[in-house]
Coordinates of C-alpha atoms in Angstrom, one line a residue:
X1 CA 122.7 -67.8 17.8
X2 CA 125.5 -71.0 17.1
X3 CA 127.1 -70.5 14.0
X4 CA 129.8 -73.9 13.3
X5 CA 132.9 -72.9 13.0
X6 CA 133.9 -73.2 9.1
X7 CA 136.7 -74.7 7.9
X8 CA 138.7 -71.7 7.0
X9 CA 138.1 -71.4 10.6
X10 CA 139.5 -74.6 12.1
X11 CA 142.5 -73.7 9.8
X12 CA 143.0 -70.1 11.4
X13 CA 143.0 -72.5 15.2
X14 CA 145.1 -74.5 14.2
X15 CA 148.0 -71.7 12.9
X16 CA 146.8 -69.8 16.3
X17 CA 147.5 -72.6 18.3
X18 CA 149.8 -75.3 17.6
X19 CA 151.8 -75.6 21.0
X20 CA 149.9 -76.0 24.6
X21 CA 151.5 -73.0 25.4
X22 CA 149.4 -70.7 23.7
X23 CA 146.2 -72.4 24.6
X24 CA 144.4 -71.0 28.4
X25 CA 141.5 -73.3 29.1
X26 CA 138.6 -72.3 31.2
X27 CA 136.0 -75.0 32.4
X28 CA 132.4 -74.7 33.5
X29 CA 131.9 -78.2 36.1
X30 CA 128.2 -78.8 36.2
X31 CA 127.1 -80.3 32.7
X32 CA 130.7 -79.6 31.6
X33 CA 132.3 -81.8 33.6
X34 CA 129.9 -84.1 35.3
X35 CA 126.3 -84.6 34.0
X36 CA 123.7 -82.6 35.7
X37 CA 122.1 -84.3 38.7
X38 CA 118.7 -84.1 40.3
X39 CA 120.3 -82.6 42.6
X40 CA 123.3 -80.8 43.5
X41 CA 124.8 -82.8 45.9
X42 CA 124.7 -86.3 43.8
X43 CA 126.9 -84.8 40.9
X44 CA 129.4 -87.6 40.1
X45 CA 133.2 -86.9 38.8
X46 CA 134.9 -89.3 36.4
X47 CA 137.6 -90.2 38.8
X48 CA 140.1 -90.2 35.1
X49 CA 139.5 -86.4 35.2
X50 CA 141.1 -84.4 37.8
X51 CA 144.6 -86.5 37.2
X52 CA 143.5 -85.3 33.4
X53 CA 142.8 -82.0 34.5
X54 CA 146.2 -81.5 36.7
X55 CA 148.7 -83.1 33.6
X56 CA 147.3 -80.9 31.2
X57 CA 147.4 -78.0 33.5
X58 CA 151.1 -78.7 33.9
X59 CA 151.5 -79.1 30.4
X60 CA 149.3 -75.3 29.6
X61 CA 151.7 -73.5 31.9
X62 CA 149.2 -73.5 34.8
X63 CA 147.2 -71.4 32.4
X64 CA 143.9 -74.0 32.9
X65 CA 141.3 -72.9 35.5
X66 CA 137.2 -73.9 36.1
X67 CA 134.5 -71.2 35.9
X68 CA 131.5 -72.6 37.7
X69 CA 128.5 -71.5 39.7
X70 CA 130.3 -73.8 42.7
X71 CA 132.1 -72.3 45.0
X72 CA 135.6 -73.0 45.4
X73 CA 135.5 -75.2 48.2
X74 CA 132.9 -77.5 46.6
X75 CA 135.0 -77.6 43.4
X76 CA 138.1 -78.4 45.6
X77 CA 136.6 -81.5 47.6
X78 CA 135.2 -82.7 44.1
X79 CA 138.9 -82.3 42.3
X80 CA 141.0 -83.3 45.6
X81 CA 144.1 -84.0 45.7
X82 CA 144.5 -81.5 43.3
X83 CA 144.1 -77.9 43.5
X84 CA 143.0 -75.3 40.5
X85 CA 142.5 -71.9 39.8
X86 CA 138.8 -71.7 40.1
X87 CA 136.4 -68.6 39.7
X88 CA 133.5 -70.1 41.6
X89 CA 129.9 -69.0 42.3
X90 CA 129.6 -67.2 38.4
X91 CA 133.1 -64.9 39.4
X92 CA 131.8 -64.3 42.7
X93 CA 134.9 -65.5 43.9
X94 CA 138.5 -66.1 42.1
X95 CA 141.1 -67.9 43.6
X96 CA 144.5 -68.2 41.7
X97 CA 147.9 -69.5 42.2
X98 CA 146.7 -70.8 45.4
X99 CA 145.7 -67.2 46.7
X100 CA 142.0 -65.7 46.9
X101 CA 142.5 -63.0 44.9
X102 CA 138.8 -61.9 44.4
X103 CA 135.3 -62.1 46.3
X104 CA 132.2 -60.2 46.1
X105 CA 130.5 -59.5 49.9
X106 CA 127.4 -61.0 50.4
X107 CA 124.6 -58.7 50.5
X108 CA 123.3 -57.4 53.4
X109 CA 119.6 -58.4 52.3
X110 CA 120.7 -62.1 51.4
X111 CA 119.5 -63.3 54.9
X112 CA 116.1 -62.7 54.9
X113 CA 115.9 -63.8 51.1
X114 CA 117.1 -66.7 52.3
X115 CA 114.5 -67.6 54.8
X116 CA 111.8 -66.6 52.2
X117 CA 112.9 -69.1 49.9
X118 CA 113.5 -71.8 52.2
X119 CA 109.9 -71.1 53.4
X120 CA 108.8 -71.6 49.8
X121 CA 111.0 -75.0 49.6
X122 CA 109.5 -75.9 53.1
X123 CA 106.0 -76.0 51.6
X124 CA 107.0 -77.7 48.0
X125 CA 108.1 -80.9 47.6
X126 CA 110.9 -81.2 45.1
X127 CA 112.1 -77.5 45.7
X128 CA 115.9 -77.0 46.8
X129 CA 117.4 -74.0 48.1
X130 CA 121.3 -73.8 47.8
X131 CA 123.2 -71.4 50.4
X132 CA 126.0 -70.6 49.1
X133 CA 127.0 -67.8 51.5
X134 CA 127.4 -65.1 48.7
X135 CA 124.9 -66.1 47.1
X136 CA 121.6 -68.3 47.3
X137 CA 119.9 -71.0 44.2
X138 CA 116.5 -72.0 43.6
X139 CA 116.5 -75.3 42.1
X140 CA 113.0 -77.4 40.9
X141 CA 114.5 -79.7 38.8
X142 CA 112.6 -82.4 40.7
X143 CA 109.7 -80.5 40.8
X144 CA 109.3 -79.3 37.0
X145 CA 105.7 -78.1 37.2
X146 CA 106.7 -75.7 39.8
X147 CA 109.0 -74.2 37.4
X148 CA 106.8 -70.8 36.5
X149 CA 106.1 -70.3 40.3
X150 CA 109.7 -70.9 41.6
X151 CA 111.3 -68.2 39.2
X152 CA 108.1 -65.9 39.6
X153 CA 109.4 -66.0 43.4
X154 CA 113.0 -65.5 43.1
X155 CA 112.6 -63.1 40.3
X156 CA 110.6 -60.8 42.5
X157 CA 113.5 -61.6 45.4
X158 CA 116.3 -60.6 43.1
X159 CA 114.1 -57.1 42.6
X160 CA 113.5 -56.4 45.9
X161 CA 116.9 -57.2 46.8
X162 CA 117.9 -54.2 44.6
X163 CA 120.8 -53.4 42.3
X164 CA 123.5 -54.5 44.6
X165 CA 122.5 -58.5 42.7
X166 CA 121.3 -59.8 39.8
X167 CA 119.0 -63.0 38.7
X168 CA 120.7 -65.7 37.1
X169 CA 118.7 -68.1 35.4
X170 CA 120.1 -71.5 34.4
X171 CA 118.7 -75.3 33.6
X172 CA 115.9 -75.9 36.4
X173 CA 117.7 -73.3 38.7
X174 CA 117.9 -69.7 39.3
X175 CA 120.4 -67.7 41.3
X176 CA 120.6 -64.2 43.1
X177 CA 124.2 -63.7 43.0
X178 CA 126.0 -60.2 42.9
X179 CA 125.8 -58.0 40.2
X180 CA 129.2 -57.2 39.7
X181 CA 129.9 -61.1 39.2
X182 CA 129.8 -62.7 35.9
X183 CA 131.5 -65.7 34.3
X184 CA 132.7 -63.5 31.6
X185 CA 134.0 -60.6 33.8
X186 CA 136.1 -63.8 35.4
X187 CA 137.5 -65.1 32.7
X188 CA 138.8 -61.2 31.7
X189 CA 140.1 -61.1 34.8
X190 CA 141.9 -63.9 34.5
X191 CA 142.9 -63.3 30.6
X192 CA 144.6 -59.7 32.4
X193 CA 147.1 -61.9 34.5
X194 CA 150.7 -63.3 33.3
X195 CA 150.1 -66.8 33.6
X196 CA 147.3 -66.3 31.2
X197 CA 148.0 -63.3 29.3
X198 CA 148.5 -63.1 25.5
X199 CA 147.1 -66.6 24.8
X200 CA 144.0 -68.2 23.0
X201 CA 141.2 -68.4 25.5
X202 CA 138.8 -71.1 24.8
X203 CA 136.1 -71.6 27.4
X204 CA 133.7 -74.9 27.4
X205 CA 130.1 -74.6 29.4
X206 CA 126.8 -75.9 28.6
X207 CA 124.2 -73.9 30.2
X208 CA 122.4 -70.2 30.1
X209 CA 124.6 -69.0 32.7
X210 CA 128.0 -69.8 30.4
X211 CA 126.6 -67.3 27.7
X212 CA 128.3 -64.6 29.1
X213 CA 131.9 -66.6 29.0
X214 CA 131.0 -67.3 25.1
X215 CA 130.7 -63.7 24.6
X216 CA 133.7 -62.5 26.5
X217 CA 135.9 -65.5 24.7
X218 CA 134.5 -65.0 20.9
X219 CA 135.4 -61.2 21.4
X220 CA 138.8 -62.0 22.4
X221 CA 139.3 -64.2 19.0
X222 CA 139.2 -67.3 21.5
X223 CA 137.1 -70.4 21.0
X224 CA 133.9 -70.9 23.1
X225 CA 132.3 -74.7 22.6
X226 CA 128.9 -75.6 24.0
X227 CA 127.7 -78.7 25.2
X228 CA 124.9 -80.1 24.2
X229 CA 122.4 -79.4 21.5
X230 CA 119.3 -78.3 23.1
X231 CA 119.5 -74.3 22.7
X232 CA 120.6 -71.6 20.7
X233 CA 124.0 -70.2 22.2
X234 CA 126.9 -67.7 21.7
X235 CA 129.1 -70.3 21.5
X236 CA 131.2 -71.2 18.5
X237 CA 131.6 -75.4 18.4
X238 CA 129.4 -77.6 20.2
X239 CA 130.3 -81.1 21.7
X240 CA 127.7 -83.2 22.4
X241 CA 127.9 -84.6 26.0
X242 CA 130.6 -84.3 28.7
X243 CA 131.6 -87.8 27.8
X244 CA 133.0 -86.3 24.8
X245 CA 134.6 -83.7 26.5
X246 CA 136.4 -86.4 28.6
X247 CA 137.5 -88.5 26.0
X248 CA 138.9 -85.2 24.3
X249 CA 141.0 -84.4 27.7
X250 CA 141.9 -88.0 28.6
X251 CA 143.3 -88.5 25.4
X252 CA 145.1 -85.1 25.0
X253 CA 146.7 -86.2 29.0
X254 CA 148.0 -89.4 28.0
X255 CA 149.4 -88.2 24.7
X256 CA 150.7 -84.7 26.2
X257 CA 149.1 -82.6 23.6
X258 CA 146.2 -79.8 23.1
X259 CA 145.6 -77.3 20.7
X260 CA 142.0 -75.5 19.9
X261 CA 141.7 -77.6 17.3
X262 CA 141.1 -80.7 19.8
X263 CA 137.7 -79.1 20.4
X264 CA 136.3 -78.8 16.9
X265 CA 136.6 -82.5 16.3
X266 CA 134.1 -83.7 18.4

């Protein structure tokens, strides 16, 4: 359940971290970054962003990366030039420094899961299927009242599929991805390596499949912020759009500074 952070709270931040330097920020993309689309491929990037993105990752120590159900190469053709450590396809996947460091395998029964869904979006208009290689997505966000019978079917997938992958449910989507990946198990990972050890996490999503991130941050003593309104959530702040978000990183670019308490503002 949210709980807004008091103002004893903010005050706490705000000693924590006065100074970029002690600040690691981790990103979710879709309704984060962008707005969701009807579908995935017609996400749009405010072009202001990635330059944003890149002179406050400079300014963080490099400690700034985005946590996203993409994978990594989507994430880099969206942010191009520019190049960020990125744990895509829920922590499937971590690249960082400019090295893969991470990836789960694919399982051997994702093939034929495959074909079964794309049999299902074959005969359902408004049904996409998302390969992602290590994993696969079920979206019916243009096909709403097919909601119950989409995740009836992947549900039952993910199950026989076995415990080698787990069901991820998010806004007009589900995903079989591995089980030993996780947003939150991402960002730990992350949080365990020098260029972001020992300094405030704070970790910015929207959706059901960020929850795990909240949790992971708030146990640290980070900051976890949620956008939008629309659910109960582990998260600690809410803003309420990614426009805010932007303005909140556009302006911290241009006047070179960033602290936790930039997020409780909005």
């Amino acid at each position: 359940m949210t709980t807004l952070i008091e103002p004893e709270s903010i005050h706490e931040i705000r000693d924590i971290a006065q100074t970029e330097q002690q600040i690691a920020l981790f990103l979710d993309f879709d309704g984060t970054l962008v707005e969701i689309a009807p579908s995935p491929e017609d996400v749009k990037l405010d072009r202001r962003v990635a330059p944003a993105l890149e002179a406050l990752r400079l300014k963080l120590g490099g400690a700034l990366a985005l946590v996203s159900g993409r994978p990594i190469a989507f994430l880099d053709e969206m942010l191009t030039p520019y190049q960020f450590d990125i744990a895509g396809l829920h922590g499937a996947q971590i690249r960082m420094g400019g090295a893969l460091r991470a990836q789960s395998d694919a399982p051997d029964s994702l093939h034929e899961a495959l074909r079964e869904l794309v049999r299902f979006a074959n005969s359902h208009v408004g049904i996409i299927v998302e390969d992602k290689r290590i994993s696969v997505a079920l979206h019916w966000r243009l096909a709403p009242t097919l909601k119950d019978e989409a995740l009836d079917l992947m549900r039952r997938t993910a199950a026989k599929m076995g415990p080698g992958v787990r069901l991820q449910e998010g806004k007009s989507v589900a995903e079989i991805v591995p089980a030993n990946a996780s947003k939150g198990g991402a960002i730990a990972w992350l949080m365990a390596t020098p260029t972001y050890a020992a300094r405030l996490p704070i970790f910015i999503g929207d959706d059901i499949t960020d929850e795990d991130g909240f949790k992971t941050v708030n146990a640290m003593g980070g900051l976890s912020v949620r956008i939008g309104a629309d659910r109960e959530s582990h998260a600690m702040h809410r803003l309420a759009s990614p426009t805010a978000l932007h303005r909140i990183l556009l302006e911290a670019a241009e006047n070179g500074h960033l602290s936790a308490a930039s997020f409780t503002q909005g």
